[in-house]
Amino acid sequence: MAFPQRDEAIYSEQAIRDLMINVCEFAIKDAPSVERIRDPSRIALAYVEAQGSDALWDGFGHSVWPIRLTNMTWKGRDGRHWRFNIEETNCLIRQAITEAESGAVNSVRLRLEARRIHDALLLPGRNFQVTNDHVLAIYYRAFLCGNKTLDEIDAAINVQCFPFERLRKFYTRTGGQKKKFAVDHRDLVFAKAQVGQDGGQHLIERSANLTSKLLRRTLEGRFRFGSPLEPPGFQHDVQRADDAALVRERFNCADLGLVSVSGDHANVFGNDVVKAVRVEPAKE
């Protein structure tokens, strides 16, 4: 996309939304090849860190792999602004494309493809409460900005093993027993089966108002750190152990905002869409 002529407009809300629309059109082709490789198989976002660039993560969330473009010649009294140094910028973009196929990116892709049912990278970022003050999306964002490692994210996640007796209703629906699941600060169990957890993709309707919120929901429902989520539309059955019910439990739904959920469990999708038998607007 063409850059605006004014620096302060480069990372404007409108510019980011326009970019997200273009990425969505590319990302939702969703046509697996003969080898069952999803097309596209990678989404990387190359960007220049500047005033306002942090707003990229408000828009794209944790759907893309971040690649920061930087060059020391852009700084200093005699340095040329990156927008007027197209040769160097093109060189860095080519390097970014190579980096998007690097070992670090591929290791995350392979980890996501393994679909471990307690994997921290598959948890819904805005509804998994790591501490009383922080949801997992804050840790994801720190990783996107280069301020936190995947090992640090893993270390923050509490994983427990649950025998059949402690998650009787879940195992009755999905089969199995003695599986490991992530448990958040509220003691909510984010249970995920290997199969039967595909609740359908959340598509953009033709007549929809293409807000940044809707575009992010769509991208995060299909990609995590630039790699396709398989299957698209997977969910966690979020519940309390020992047959305890959810009673007006607060969730942050990508569609409805803050909601209050009651019932035996809530379906929380990878893009933080929340569905349950009883979902109401949360009271302040």
mmCIF file of C-alpha atoms in Angstrom:
data_model
loop_
_atom_site.group_PDB
_atom_site.id
_atom_site.type_symbol
_atom_site.label_atom_id
_atom_site.label_comp_id
_atom_site.label_asym_id
_atom_site.label_seq_id
_atom_site.Cartn_x
_atom_site.Cartn_y
_atom_site.Cartn_z
ATOM 1 C CA MET A 1 0.000 0.000 0.000
ATOM 2 C CA ALA A 2 1.174 3.561 -0.602
ATOM 3 C CA PHE A 3 2.506 5.490 2.373
ATOM 4 C CA PRO A 4 0.900 8.824 3.268
ATOM 5 C CA GLN A 5 3.022 11.898 2.647
ATOM 6 C CA ARG A 6 2.845 13.027 6.281
ATOM 7 C CA ASP A 7 4.769 11.043 8.913
ATOM 8 C CA GLU A 8 2.028 11.383 11.513
ATOM 9 C CA ALA A 9 -0.474 9.721 9.144
ATOM 10 C CA ILE A 10 1.573 6.591 8.477
ATOM 11 C CA TYR A 11 0.120 4.725 11.456
ATOM 12 C CA SER A 12 -3.241 6.447 11.533
ATOM 13 C CA GLU A 13 -6.328 4.421 12.383
ATOM 14 C CA GLN A 14 -7.535 4.699 8.779
ATOM 15 C CA ALA A 15 -4.193 3.601 7.304
ATOM 16 C CA ILE A 16 -4.038 0.538 9.565
ATOM 17 C CA ARG A 17 -7.666 -0.382 8.825
ATOM 18 C CA ASP A 18 -7.024 -0.118 5.068
ATOM 19 C CA LEU A 19 -4.005 -2.371 5.427
ATOM 20 C CA MET A 20 -6.054 -4.870 7.470
ATOM 21 C CA ILE A 21 -8.721 -4.967 4.748
ATOM 22 C CA ASN A 22 -6.055 -5.807 2.172
ATOM 23 C CA VAL A 23 -4.579 -8.491 4.426
ATOM 24 C CA CYS A 24 -8.023 -9.986 5.106
ATOM 25 C CA GLU A 25 -8.759 -10.259 1.399
ATOM 26 C CA PHE A 26 -5.481 -12.136 1.045
ATOM 27 C CA ALA A 27 -5.822 -14.231 4.199
ATOM 28 C CA ILE A 28 -9.328 -15.620 3.755
ATOM 29 C CA LYS A 29 -8.683 -17.261 0.392
ATOM 30 C CA ASP A 30 -8.473 -20.374 2.544
ATOM 31 C CA ALA A 31 -7.820 -22.829 -0.286
ATOM 32 C CA PRO A 32 -5.638 -25.775 0.817
ATOM 33 C CA SER A 33 -3.313 -27.101 -1.882
ATOM 34 C CA VAL A 34 -3.106 -30.725 -3.009
ATOM 35 C CA GLU A 35 -0.618 -31.272 -0.177
ATOM 36 C CA ARG A 36 -3.231 -29.803 2.241
ATOM 37 C CA ILE A 37 -1.061 -26.736 2.806
ATOM 38 C CA ARG A 38 -3.291 -23.796 3.572
ATOM 39 C CA ASP A 39 -3.015 -20.795 1.272
ATOM 40 C CA PRO A 40 -1.709 -18.450 2.530
ATOM 41 C CA SER A 41 0.592 -20.447 4.765
ATOM 42 C CA ARG A 42 2.219 -17.440 6.428
ATOM 43 C CA ILE A 43 1.387 -13.826 7.228
ATOM 44 C CA ALA A 44 4.269 -11.611 8.297
ATOM 45 C CA LEU A 45 3.997 -7.896 9.019
ATOM 46 C CA ALA A 46 7.140 -5.907 8.208
ATOM 47 C CA TYR A 47 7.037 -2.465 9.797
ATOM 48 C CA VAL A 48 9.168 0.504 10.731
ATOM 49 C CA GLU A 49 9.113 1.313 14.432
ATOM 50 C CA ALA A 50 8.032 4.923 14.728
ATOM 51 C CA GLN A 51 5.596 7.097 16.627
ATOM 52 C CA GLY A 52 2.226 5.366 16.463
ATOM 53 C CA SER A 53 3.507 1.998 15.199
ATOM 54 C CA ASP A 54 2.345 0.314 18.400
ATOM 55 C CA ALA A 55 -1.202 0.797 17.095
ATOM 56 C CA LEU A 56 -0.480 -1.999 14.600
ATOM 57 C CA TRP A 57 -0.949 -4.515 17.422
ATOM 58 C CA ASP A 58 -4.261 -2.918 18.418
ATOM 59 C CA GLY A 59 -5.372 -3.710 14.882
ATOM 60 C CA PHE A 60 -3.736 -7.008 13.967
ATOM 61 C CA GLY A 61 -3.604 -8.374 17.496
ATOM 62 C CA HIS A 62 -1.581 -11.602 17.622
ATOM 63 C CA SER A 63 -2.507 -12.838 14.141
ATOM 64 C CA VAL A 64 0.737 -11.892 12.357
ATOM 65 C CA TRP A 65 4.464 -12.521 12.683
ATOM 66 C CA PRO A 66 6.216 -9.166 13.341
ATOM 67 C CA ILE A 67 9.386 -8.157 11.500
ATOM 68 C CA ARG A 68 10.833 -4.783 12.446
ATOM 69 C CA LEU A 69 12.689 -3.011 9.640
ATOM 70 C CA THR A 70 15.623 -0.973 10.884
ATOM 71 C CA ASN A 71 18.803 0.534 9.510
ATOM 72 C CA MET A 72 21.307 2.745 11.301
ATOM 73 C CA THR A 73 21.631 5.043 8.260
ATOM 74 C CA TRP A 74 18.078 6.241 8.919
ATOM 75 C CA LYS A 75 19.264 7.934 12.086
ATOM 76 C CA GLY A 76 21.642 10.774 12.695
ATOM 77 C CA ARG A 77 22.058 14.237 11.203
ATOM 78 C CA ASP A 78 22.999 12.997 7.731
ATOM 79 C CA GLY A 79 20.639 10.023 7.594
ATOM 80 C CA ARG A 80 17.908 9.886 4.989
ATOM 81 C CA HIS A 81 14.336 9.223 6.112
ATOM 82 C CA TRP A 82 13.345 5.655 5.274
ATOM 83 C CA ARG A 83 10.513 6.802 2.989
ATOM 84 C CA PHE A 84 13.075 8.600 0.799
ATOM 85 C CA ASN A 85 15.597 5.771 0.795
ATOM 86 C CA ILE A 86 13.712 3.290 -1.363
ATOM 87 C CA GLU A 87 16.744 1.197 -2.360
ATOM 88 C CA GLU A 88 17.646 0.423 1.227
ATOM 89 C CA THR A 89 14.005 -0.117 2.162
ATOM 90 C CA ASN A 90 13.510 -2.606 -0.692
ATOM 91 C CA CYS A 91 16.606 -4.468 0.456
ATOM 92 C CA LEU A 92 15.237 -4.708 3.997
ATOM 93 C CA ILE A 93 11.864 -5.917 2.723
ATOM 94 C CA ARG A 94 13.603 -8.706 0.806
ATOM 95 C CA GLN A 95 15.437 -9.611 4.004
ATOM 96 C CA ALA A 96 12.108 -9.620 5.850
ATOM 97 C CA ILE A 97 10.649 -12.081 3.354
ATOM 98 C CA THR A 98 13.629 -14.353 3.975
ATOM 99 C CA GLU A 99 13.190 -13.965 7.736
ATOM 100 C CA ALA A 100 9.531 -14.978 7.401
ATOM 101 C CA GLU A 101 10.804 -18.417 6.365
ATOM 102 C CA SER A 102 13.472 -18.610 9.069
ATOM 103 C CA GLY A 103 13.998 -21.300 11.668
ATOM 104 C CA ALA A 104 12.438 -19.237 14.471
ATOM 105 C CA VAL A 105 9.240 -18.683 12.503
ATOM 106 C CA ASN A 106 9.068 -22.297 11.384
ATOM 107 C CA SER A 107 9.541 -23.574 14.930
ATOM 108 C CA VAL A 108 6.459 -21.608 16.024
ATOM 109 C CA ARG A 109 4.539 -22.885 12.990
ATOM 110 C CA LEU A 110 5.429 -26.499 13.824
ATOM 111 C CA ARG A 111 4.466 -25.938 17.447
ATOM 112 C CA LEU A 112 1.045 -24.567 16.456
ATOM 113 C CA GLU A 113 0.519 -27.397 13.986
ATOM 114 C CA ALA A 114 1.156 -29.917 16.781
ATOM 115 C CA ARG A 115 -2.046 -28.604 18.427
ATOM 116 C CA ARG A 116 -1.048 -29.579 21.956
ATOM 117 C CA ILE A 117 -4.219 -29.164 23.964
ATOM 118 C CA HIS A 118 -2.497 -27.225 26.766
ATOM 119 C CA ASP A 119 -0.246 -25.079 24.574
ATOM 120 C CA ALA A 120 0.023 -21.468 25.729
ATOM 121 C CA LEU A 121 0.144 -20.239 22.124
ATOM 122 C CA LEU A 122 -3.316 -21.659 21.387
ATOM 123 C CA LEU A 123 -5.100 -20.061 24.328
ATOM 124 C CA PRO A 124 -7.588 -17.198 23.742
ATOM 125 C CA GLY A 125 -5.498 -14.159 24.583
ATOM 126 C CA ARG A 126 -8.127 -11.809 26.010
ATOM 127 C CA ASN A 127 -9.925 -14.349 28.181
ATOM 128 C CA PHE A 128 -7.091 -16.314 29.762
ATOM 129 C CA GLN A 129 -6.328 -14.463 32.999
ATOM 130 C CA VAL A 130 -2.627 -14.945 33.822
ATOM 131 C CA THR A 131 -2.716 -12.728 36.915
ATOM 132 C CA ASN A 132 -5.338 -10.590 38.576
ATOM 133 C CA ASP A 133 -4.307 -7.661 36.376
ATOM 134 C CA HIS A 134 -2.984 -9.245 33.178
ATOM 135 C CA VAL A 135 -4.598 -11.335 30.471
ATOM 136 C CA LEU A 136 -2.489 -13.482 28.137
ATOM 137 C CA ALA A 137 -2.896 -11.003 25.262
ATOM 138 C CA ILE A 138 -0.596 -8.621 27.163
ATOM 139 C CA TYR A 139 2.102 -11.303 27.123
ATOM 140 C CA TYR A 140 1.460 -11.993 23.442
ATOM 141 C CA ARG A 141 1.866 -8.301 22.716
ATOM 142 C CA ALA A 142 5.140 -8.157 24.651
ATOM 143 C CA PHE A 143 6.372 -11.018 22.461
ATOM 144 C CA LEU A 144 5.316 -9.162 19.307
ATOM 145 C CA CYS A 145 7.285 -6.122 20.478
ATOM 146 C CA GLY A 146 10.356 -8.211 21.326
ATOM 147 C CA ASN A 147 10.002 -7.708 25.086
ATOM 148 C CA LYS A 148 9.128 -11.271 26.103
ATOM 149 C CA THR A 149 10.213 -14.736 24.940
ATOM 150 C CA LEU A 150 8.049 -17.768 24.292
ATOM 151 C CA ASP A 151 9.759 -19.512 27.199
ATOM 152 C CA GLU A 152 8.631 -16.685 29.485
ATOM 153 C CA ILE A 153 5.064 -17.032 28.215
ATOM 154 C CA ASP A 154 5.128 -20.793 28.818
ATOM 155 C CA ALA A 155 6.476 -20.272 32.330
ATOM 156 C CA ALA A 156 3.517 -18.018 33.173
ATOM 157 C CA ILE A 157 0.912 -20.675 32.315
ATOM 158 C CA ASN A 158 -0.378 -23.065 34.976
ATOM 159 C CA VAL A 159 -0.925 -26.529 33.469
ATOM 160 C CA GLN A 160 -2.623 -29.290 35.464
ATOM 161 C CA CYS A 161 -3.574 -32.898 34.814
ATOM 162 C CA PHE A 162 -7.286 -33.721 35.225
ATOM 163 C CA PRO A 163 -8.595 -37.244 35.871
ATOM 164 C CA PHE A 164 -12.032 -38.192 34.610
ATOM 165 C CA GLU A 165 -13.692 -37.475 37.952
ATOM 166 C CA ARG A 166 -12.647 -33.806 37.920
ATOM 167 C CA LEU A 167 -13.941 -33.023 34.388
ATOM 168 C CA ARG A 168 -16.670 -35.620 34.069
ATOM 169 C CA LYS A 169 -18.964 -33.633 31.744
ATOM 170 C CA PHE A 170 -16.152 -32.633 29.386
ATOM 171 C CA TYR A 171 -14.728 -36.154 29.069
ATOM 172 C CA THR A 172 -18.215 -37.576 28.575
ATOM 173 C CA ARG A 173 -18.672 -35.260 25.586
ATOM 174 C CA THR A 174 -15.210 -35.573 24.067
ATOM 175 C CA GLY A 175 -13.715 -38.818 25.348
ATOM 176 C CA GLY A 176 -10.462 -39.478 27.145
ATOM 177 C CA GLN A 177 -9.222 -38.788 30.631
ATOM 178 C CA LYS A 178 -6.085 -37.684 32.516
ATOM 179 C CA LYS A 179 -5.346 -34.884 30.052
ATOM 180 C CA LYS A 180 -3.394 -31.741 30.776
ATOM 181 C CA PHE A 181 -5.094 -28.372 30.402
ATOM 182 C CA ALA A 182 -4.156 -24.782 31.134
ATOM 183 C CA VAL A 183 -5.819 -23.224 34.192
ATOM 184 C CA ASP A 184 -6.050 -19.464 34.559
ATOM 185 C CA HIS A 185 -5.864 -17.183 37.607
ATOM 186 C CA ARG A 186 -9.611 -17.640 38.226
ATOM 187 C CA ASP A 187 -9.206 -21.438 38.339
ATOM 188 C CA LEU A 188 -11.042 -21.726 35.026
ATOM 189 C CA VAL A 189 -9.994 -24.792 33.060
ATOM 190 C CA PHE A 190 -9.366 -24.141 29.348
ATOM 191 C CA ALA A 191 -10.150 -27.648 28.133
ATOM 192 C CA LYS A 192 -9.573 -28.500 24.478
ATOM 193 C CA ALA A 193 -10.135 -31.847 22.780
ATOM 194 C CA GLN A 194 -7.999 -33.113 19.915
ATOM 195 C CA VAL A 195 -11.124 -33.517 17.790
ATOM 196 C CA GLY A 196 -14.674 -32.209 17.842
ATOM 197 C CA GLN A 197 -13.689 -28.706 18.936
ATOM 198 C CA ASP A 198 -14.324 -26.971 15.625
ATOM 199 C CA GLY A 199 -17.156 -24.530 16.167
ATOM 200 C CA GLY A 200 -17.015 -23.069 12.675
ATOM 201 C CA GLN A 201 -15.225 -20.070 11.287
ATOM 202 C CA HIS A 202 -16.379 -16.540 11.979
ATOM 203 C CA LEU A 203 -16.724 -15.057 8.515
ATOM 204 C CA ILE A 204 -17.256 -11.483 7.421
ATOM 205 C CA GLU A 205 -20.653 -11.025 5.845
ATOM 206 C CA ARG A 206 -20.765 -9.135 2.565
ATOM 207 C CA SER A 207 -22.843 -6.303 4.053
ATOM 208 C CA ALA A 208 -20.735 -5.953 7.207
ATOM 209 C CA ASN A 209 -19.212 -2.677 8.327
ATOM 210 C CA LEU A 210 -15.482 -3.392 8.090
ATOM 211 C CA THR A 211 -14.375 -2.075 11.450
ATOM 212 C CA SER A 212 -10.922 -2.797 12.848
ATOM 213 C CA LYS A 213 -12.582 -4.899 15.547
ATOM 214 C CA LEU A 214 -14.296 -7.131 12.970
ATOM 215 C CA LEU A 215 -11.164 -7.434 10.850
ATOM 216 C CA ARG A 216 -9.056 -8.418 13.858
ATOM 217 C CA ARG A 217 -11.626 -11.016 14.890
ATOM 218 C CA THR A 218 -11.446 -12.555 11.427
ATOM 219 C CA LEU A 219 -7.654 -12.602 11.251
ATOM 220 C CA GLU A 220 -7.203 -13.949 14.778
ATOM 221 C CA GLY A 221 -9.727 -16.682 14.030
ATOM 222 C CA ARG A 222 -7.481 -17.974 11.257
ATOM 223 C CA PHE A 223 -3.892 -17.111 12.174
ATOM 224 C CA ARG A 224 -1.698 -17.027 15.272
ATOM 225 C CA PHE A 225 1.708 -15.324 15.010
ATOM 226 C CA GLY A 226 1.515 -15.631 11.240
ATOM 227 C CA SER A 227 0.733 -19.361 11.070
ATOM 228 C CA PRO A 228 -2.668 -20.856 10.157
ATOM 229 C CA LEU A 229 -4.770 -22.153 13.039
ATOM 230 C CA GLU A 230 -5.993 -25.682 12.418
ATOM 231 C CA PRO A 231 -8.837 -26.216 12.314
ATOM 232 C CA PRO A 232 -10.065 -22.664 11.766
ATOM 233 C CA GLY A 233 -12.730 -21.930 14.358
ATOM 234 C CA PHE A 234 -11.390 -24.221 17.098
ATOM 235 C CA GLN A 235 -12.522 -23.536 20.628
ATOM 236 C CA HIS A 236 -11.806 -24.188 24.274
ATOM 237 C CA ASP A 237 -14.529 -25.465 26.579
ATOM 238 C CA VAL A 238 -13.888 -23.151 29.523
ATOM 239 C CA GLN A 239 -15.287 -24.541 32.781
ATOM 240 C CA ARG A 240 -14.688 -25.132 36.442
ATOM 241 C CA ALA A 241 -13.475 -28.489 37.668
ATOM 242 C CA ASP A 242 -15.487 -30.881 39.833
ATOM 243 C CA ASP A 243 -18.797 -30.135 38.057
ATOM 244 C CA ALA A 244 -18.978 -26.611 39.461
ATOM 245 C CA ALA A 245 -21.027 -24.275 37.252
ATOM 246 C CA LEU A 246 -20.087 -20.904 35.851
ATOM 247 C CA VAL A 247 -22.121 -18.283 37.686
ATOM 248 C CA ARG A 248 -22.116 -14.849 36.052
ATOM 249 C CA GLU A 249 -18.471 -15.340 35.053
ATOM 250 C CA ARG A 250 -17.085 -12.356 33.139
ATOM 251 C CA PHE A 251 -15.599 -12.856 29.689
ATOM 252 C CA ASN A 252 -14.386 -10.454 27.018
ATOM 253 C CA CYS A 253 -16.192 -11.395 23.798
ATOM 254 C CA ALA A 254 -14.735 -10.185 20.487
ATOM 255 C CA ASP A 255 -18.297 -9.576 19.248
ATOM 256 C CA LEU A 256 -20.220 -8.429 22.322
ATOM 257 C CA GLY A 257 -17.597 -6.911 24.603
ATOM 258 C CA LEU A 258 -17.729 -7.695 28.336
ATOM 259 C CA VAL A 259 -20.313 -10.396 29.013
ATOM 260 C CA SER A 260 -21.568 -12.416 31.959
ATOM 261 C CA VAL A 261 -21.790 -16.185 31.377
ATOM 262 C CA SER A 262 -23.692 -18.797 33.357
ATOM 263 C CA GLY A 263 -23.881 -22.528 32.658
ATOM 264 C CA ASP A 264 -21.691 -25.615 32.782
ATOM 265 C CA HIS A 265 -19.137 -24.192 30.304
ATOM 266 C CA ALA A 266 -18.433 -21.478 27.755
ATOM 267 C CA ASN A 267 -17.131 -22.002 24.232
ATOM 268 C CA VAL A 268 -14.258 -19.540 23.823
ATOM 269 C CA PHE A 269 -12.791 -19.456 20.331
ATOM 270 C CA GLY A 270 -9.227 -18.673 19.342
ATOM 271 C CA ASN A 271 -10.283 -15.133 18.380
ATOM 272 C CA ASP A 272 -12.032 -14.613 21.750
ATOM 273 C CA VAL A 273 -15.591 -14.949 20.485
ATOM 274 C CA VAL A 274 -17.555 -16.311 23.469
ATOM 275 C CA LYS A 275 -20.676 -18.469 23.232
ATOM 276 C CA ALA A 276 -22.632 -20.234 25.963
ATOM 277 C CA VAL A 277 -26.159 -21.260 26.927
ATOM 278 C CA ARG A 278 -26.596 -17.987 28.798
ATOM 279 C CA VAL A 279 -24.648 -14.886 27.780
ATOM 280 C CA GLU A 280 -25.654 -11.434 29.033
ATOM 281 C CA PRO A 281 -24.050 -7.985 29.017
ATOM 282 C CA ALA A 282 -21.815 -7.702 32.053
ATOM 283 C CA LYS A 283 -22.927 -5.288 34.748
ATOM 284 C CA GLU A 284 -20.392 -2.764 35.975
#
